[in-house]
Amino acid sequence: MRQDTDAVLARSLSILGSDESEGTILQRLCNHIHSSVDGCDWVGFYIVIPGTRELALGPYAGEPTDHLRIPFGRGICGQAAEAERTFVVDDVTLESNYLSCSPRVQSEVVIPVFDEGRVVGELDIDSHTPAAFGPPLRGLLERIASECGRLVAALMPT
Ligand code: SME
């Protein structure tokens, strides 16, 4: 990690506590994780579209992706939204239900974001390194995602 876990968490919480708009805060958080944490080569939020079982791409840092909308159940993102739990994929080439964002991606973590007990979106991170998301990094990212519920809910399209 380019910065240690405590520093990344402290900076993330500081960004999340700022008084900017929800979209700006989550964009800055993506930029921070992308630039500070080794192995986080694409960092973004998908947001649940209310009244549907579909996710829409929200703020992200990294290369543009073709996956602007993802139905529940499809890909790692759709599976995590449906199952309401974190998915860690150490080797994306072994996954049959996977949506490729870039041929360089080798591993991925998707963490659902909850607000008032319901899934409102998720934090999706891709890595160009295999098995990049071991327990310490997963724990850090889950801690950060647990603080994002209200902000992600505010970005849900009405
Ligand atoms: N790989 C994801 C799709 C989103 S991109 O990684 C940005 C998936 O399988 O759901």
mmCIF file of C-alpha atoms and ligand atoms in Angstrom:
data_model
loop_
_atom_site.group_PDB
_atom_site.id
_atom_site.type_symbol
_atom_site.label_atom_id
_atom_site.label_comp_id
_atom_site.label_asym_id
_atom_site.label_seq_id
_atom_site.Cartn_x
_atom_site.Cartn_y
_atom_site.Cartn_z
ATOM 1 C CA MET A 1 0.000 0.000 0.000
ATOM 2 C CA ARG A 2 1.364 3.425 -0.892
ATOM 3 C CA GLN A 3 -0.176 4.748 2.346
ATOM 4 C CA ASP A 4 -0.730 2.647 5.461
ATOM 5 C CA THR A 5 -4.194 1.418 6.402
ATOM 6 C CA ASP A 6 -4.700 3.913 9.230
ATOM 7 C CA ALA A 7 -3.781 6.843 6.994
ATOM 8 C CA VAL A 8 -6.090 5.674 4.192
ATOM 9 C CA LEU A 9 -8.977 5.219 6.636
ATOM 10 C CA ALA A 10 -8.385 8.561 8.339
ATOM 11 C CA ARG A 11 -8.247 10.415 5.023
ATOM 12 C CA SER A 12 -11.342 8.556 3.760
ATOM 13 C CA LEU A 13 -13.332 9.510 6.864
ATOM 14 C CA SER A 14 -12.185 13.088 6.517
ATOM 15 C CA ILE A 15 -13.384 13.192 2.896
ATOM 16 C CA LEU A 16 -16.693 11.548 3.869
ATOM 17 C CA GLY A 17 -17.233 14.152 6.584
ATOM 18 C CA SER A 18 -16.748 17.163 4.338
ATOM 19 C CA ASP A 19 -19.644 19.488 3.515
ATOM 20 C CA GLU A 20 -19.477 19.187 -0.280
ATOM 21 C CA SER A 21 -22.201 17.580 -2.412
ATOM 22 C CA GLU A 22 -22.687 13.830 -2.130
ATOM 23 C CA GLY A 23 -21.439 13.264 -5.684
ATOM 24 C CA THR A 24 -18.314 15.342 -5.117
ATOM 25 C CA ILE A 25 -17.523 13.545 -1.869
ATOM 26 C CA LEU A 26 -17.874 10.078 -3.397
ATOM 27 C CA GLN A 27 -15.816 11.146 -6.419
ATOM 28 C CA ARG A 28 -13.056 12.399 -4.120
ATOM 29 C CA LEU A 29 -13.222 9.139 -2.154
ATOM 30 C CA CYS A 30 -12.803 7.103 -5.364
ATOM 31 C CA ASN A 31 -9.855 9.279 -6.391
ATOM 32 C CA HIS A 32 -8.270 8.874 -2.956
ATOM 33 C CA ILE A 33 -8.520 5.069 -2.880
ATOM 34 C CA HIS A 34 -7.391 4.834 -6.514
ATOM 35 C CA SER A 35 -4.302 6.961 -5.909
ATOM 36 C CA SER A 36 -3.382 5.762 -2.405
ATOM 37 C CA VAL A 37 -3.952 2.012 -2.286
ATOM 38 C CA ASP A 38 -1.803 -0.393 -4.291
ATOM 39 C CA GLY A 39 -3.858 -2.750 -6.413
ATOM 40 C CA CYS A 40 -6.954 -0.533 -6.599
ATOM 41 C CA ASP A 41 -6.803 0.150 -10.335
ATOM 42 C CA TRP A 42 -10.475 0.969 -10.881
ATOM 43 C CA VAL A 43 -12.617 2.260 -8.014
ATOM 44 C CA GLY A 44 -16.274 3.117 -8.436
ATOM 45 C CA PHE A 45 -19.789 3.127 -7.072
ATOM 46 C CA TYR A 46 -22.826 1.522 -8.614
ATOM 47 C CA ILE A 47 -26.143 2.951 -7.441
ATOM 48 C CA VAL A 48 -29.454 1.058 -7.204
ATOM 49 C CA ILE A 49 -32.141 2.526 -9.454
ATOM 50 C CA PRO A 50 -35.206 2.628 -7.162
ATOM 51 C CA GLY A 51 -38.158 0.519 -8.249
ATOM 52 C CA THR A 52 -35.942 -1.623 -10.482
ATOM 53 C CA ARG A 53 -33.494 -4.422 -9.956
ATOM 54 C CA GLU A 54 -30.756 -2.582 -11.773
ATOM 55 C CA LEU A 55 -27.573 -0.697 -10.893
ATOM 56 C CA ALA A 56 -26.331 2.498 -12.560
ATOM 57 C CA LEU A 57 -22.718 3.587 -12.697
ATOM 58 C CA GLY A 58 -21.965 6.419 -10.266
ATOM 59 C CA PRO A 59 -18.725 8.225 -9.408
ATOM 60 C CA TYR A 60 -15.565 6.306 -10.330
ATOM 61 C CA ALA A 61 -11.806 6.674 -10.811
ATOM 62 C CA GLY A 62 -10.001 4.744 -13.543
ATOM 63 C CA GLU A 63 -10.633 3.934 -17.165
ATOM 64 C CA PRO A 64 -14.147 4.429 -18.584
ATOM 65 C CA THR A 65 -16.287 1.286 -18.498
ATOM 66 C CA ASP A 66 -18.962 0.031 -20.917
ATOM 67 C CA HIS A 67 -21.016 -1.229 -17.976
ATOM 68 C CA LEU A 68 -23.197 1.799 -17.294
ATOM 69 C CA ARG A 69 -26.130 -0.321 -16.096
ATOM 70 C CA ILE A 70 -26.009 -3.795 -14.559
ATOM 71 C CA PRO A 71 -29.086 -5.910 -13.722
ATOM 72 C CA PHE A 72 -29.186 -7.672 -10.338
ATOM 73 C CA GLY A 73 -27.742 -11.168 -10.752
ATOM 74 C CA ARG A 74 -25.443 -10.266 -13.661
ATOM 75 C CA GLY A 75 -21.689 -10.094 -13.212
ATOM 76 C CA ILE A 76 -19.984 -9.811 -9.860
ATOM 77 C CA CYS A 77 -21.731 -6.498 -9.210
ATOM 78 C CA GLY A 78 -25.190 -7.902 -9.899
ATOM 79 C CA GLN A 79 -24.528 -10.978 -7.786
ATOM 80 C CA ALA A 80 -23.322 -8.901 -4.820
ATOM 81 C CA ALA A 81 -26.400 -6.671 -5.034
ATOM 82 C CA GLU A 82 -28.697 -9.686 -5.136
ATOM 83 C CA ALA A 83 -26.957 -11.628 -2.353
ATOM 84 C CA GLU A 84 -26.373 -8.466 -0.254
ATOM 85 C CA ARG A 85 -22.865 -9.569 0.664
ATOM 86 C CA THR A 86 -19.277 -8.863 -0.331
ATOM 87 C CA PHE A 87 -17.906 -10.811 -3.298
ATOM 88 C CA VAL A 88 -14.142 -11.280 -3.594
ATOM 89 C CA VAL A 89 -12.855 -12.768 -6.853
ATOM 90 C CA ASP A 90 -9.172 -13.710 -6.788
ATOM 91 C CA ASP A 91 -9.029 -14.703 -10.487
ATOM 92 C CA VAL A 92 -11.674 -13.240 -12.764
ATOM 93 C CA THR A 93 -10.743 -15.660 -15.576
ATOM 94 C CA LEU A 94 -12.305 -18.474 -13.543
ATOM 95 C CA GLU A 95 -15.695 -16.711 -13.260
ATOM 96 C CA SER A 96 -18.481 -17.542 -15.700
ATOM 97 C CA ASN A 97 -20.835 -14.807 -14.450
ATOM 98 C CA TYR A 98 -18.460 -11.887 -14.899
ATOM 99 C CA LEU A 99 -18.594 -8.627 -16.878
ATOM 100 C CA SER A 100 -15.160 -7.566 -18.094
ATOM 101 C CA CYS A 101 -14.307 -3.910 -17.725
ATOM 102 C CA SER A 102 -10.762 -4.249 -19.089
ATOM 103 C CA PRO A 103 -8.614 -7.214 -20.172
ATOM 104 C CA ARG A 104 -6.010 -6.064 -17.649
ATOM 105 C CA VAL A 105 -8.271 -6.770 -14.661
ATOM 106 C CA GLN A 106 -7.312 -9.901 -12.739
ATOM 107 C CA SER A 107 -9.171 -9.652 -9.426
ATOM 108 C CA GLU A 108 -12.159 -7.757 -8.038
ATOM 109 C CA VAL A 109 -14.039 -6.958 -4.843
ATOM 110 C CA VAL A 110 -17.649 -5.750 -4.686
ATOM 111 C CA ILE A 111 -19.030 -4.517 -1.354
ATOM 112 C CA PRO A 112 -22.733 -3.692 -0.957
ATOM 113 C CA VAL A 113 -23.533 -0.311 0.592
ATOM 114 C CA PHE A 114 -26.508 -0.204 2.970
ATOM 115 C CA ASP A 115 -28.679 2.673 4.143
ATOM 116 C CA GLU A 116 -31.441 2.077 6.683
ATOM 117 C CA GLY A 117 -31.137 -1.676 6.188
ATOM 118 C CA ARG A 118 -31.518 -1.746 2.405
ATOM 119 C CA VAL A 119 -28.878 -2.029 -0.319
ATOM 120 C CA VAL A 120 -28.569 1.341 -2.039
ATOM 121 C CA GLY A 121 -25.479 0.610 -4.089
ATOM 122 C CA GLU A 122 -22.041 -0.890 -3.917
ATOM 123 C CA LEU A 123 -18.343 -0.131 -3.971
ATOM 124 C CA ASP A 124 -16.645 -1.986 -6.837
ATOM 125 C CA ILE A 125 -12.853 -2.216 -7.105
ATOM 126 C CA ASP A 126 -10.845 -3.915 -9.865
ATOM 127 C CA SER A 127 -7.174 -4.827 -9.715
ATOM 128 C CA HIS A 128 -4.547 -5.619 -12.340
ATOM 129 C CA THR A 129 -2.961 -7.887 -9.711
ATOM 130 C CA PRO A 130 -4.316 -11.401 -8.985
ATOM 131 C CA ALA A 131 -5.869 -11.926 -5.539
ATOM 132 C CA ALA A 132 -5.335 -8.278 -4.585
ATOM 133 C CA PHE A 133 -8.102 -8.196 -1.981
ATOM 134 C CA GLY A 134 -6.904 -10.242 1.006
ATOM 135 C CA PRO A 135 -8.511 -9.900 4.458
ATOM 136 C CA PRO A 136 -6.693 -6.703 5.598
ATOM 137 C CA LEU A 137 -7.520 -4.730 2.458
ATOM 138 C CA ARG A 138 -11.027 -6.184 2.242
ATOM 139 C CA GLY A 139 -11.582 -5.141 5.868
ATOM 140 C CA LEU A 140 -10.405 -1.606 5.195
ATOM 141 C CA LEU A 141 -12.629 -1.268 2.128
ATOM 142 C CA GLU A 142 -15.657 -2.725 3.950
ATOM 143 C CA ARG A 143 -15.100 -0.238 6.781
ATOM 144 C CA ILE A 144 -15.014 2.640 4.293
ATOM 145 C CA ALA A 145 -18.080 1.321 2.421
ATOM 146 C CA SER A 146 -19.991 1.087 5.711
ATOM 147 C CA GLU A 147 -19.706 4.876 6.025
ATOM 148 C CA CYS A 148 -21.099 5.607 2.544
ATOM 149 C CA GLY A 149 -24.776 4.619 2.907
ATOM 150 C CA ARG A 150 -26.365 8.033 3.297
ATOM 151 C CA LEU A 151 -24.241 9.533 0.513
ATOM 152 C CA VAL A 152 -24.962 6.720 -1.946
ATOM 153 C CA ALA A 153 -28.688 6.853 -1.099
ATOM 154 C CA ALA A 154 -28.665 10.561 -1.917
ATOM 155 C CA LEU A 155 -27.385 9.768 -5.432
ATOM 156 C CA MET A 156 -30.203 7.334 -6.208
ATOM 157 C CA PRO A 157 -32.112 8.644 -9.233
ATOM 158 C CA THR A 158 -35.674 9.669 -8.372
HETATM 159 N N1 SME B 1 -16.625 -6.578 -13.372
HETATM 160 C C1 SME B 1 -17.936 -6.125 -12.966
HETATM 161 C C2 SME B 1 -18.489 -5.099 -13.905
HETATM 162 C C3 SME B 1 -18.167 -3.709 -13.564
HETATM 163 S S1 SME B 1 -16.627 -3.232 -14.071
HETATM 164 O O1 SME B 1 -15.652 -4.000 -13.292
HETATM 165 C C4 SME B 1 -16.388 -1.643 -13.764
HETATM 166 C C5 SME B 1 -18.865 -7.294 -12.844
HETATM 167 O O2 SME B 1 -18.539 -8.422 -13.214
HETATM 168 O O3 SME B 1 -19.997 -7.089 -12.392
#
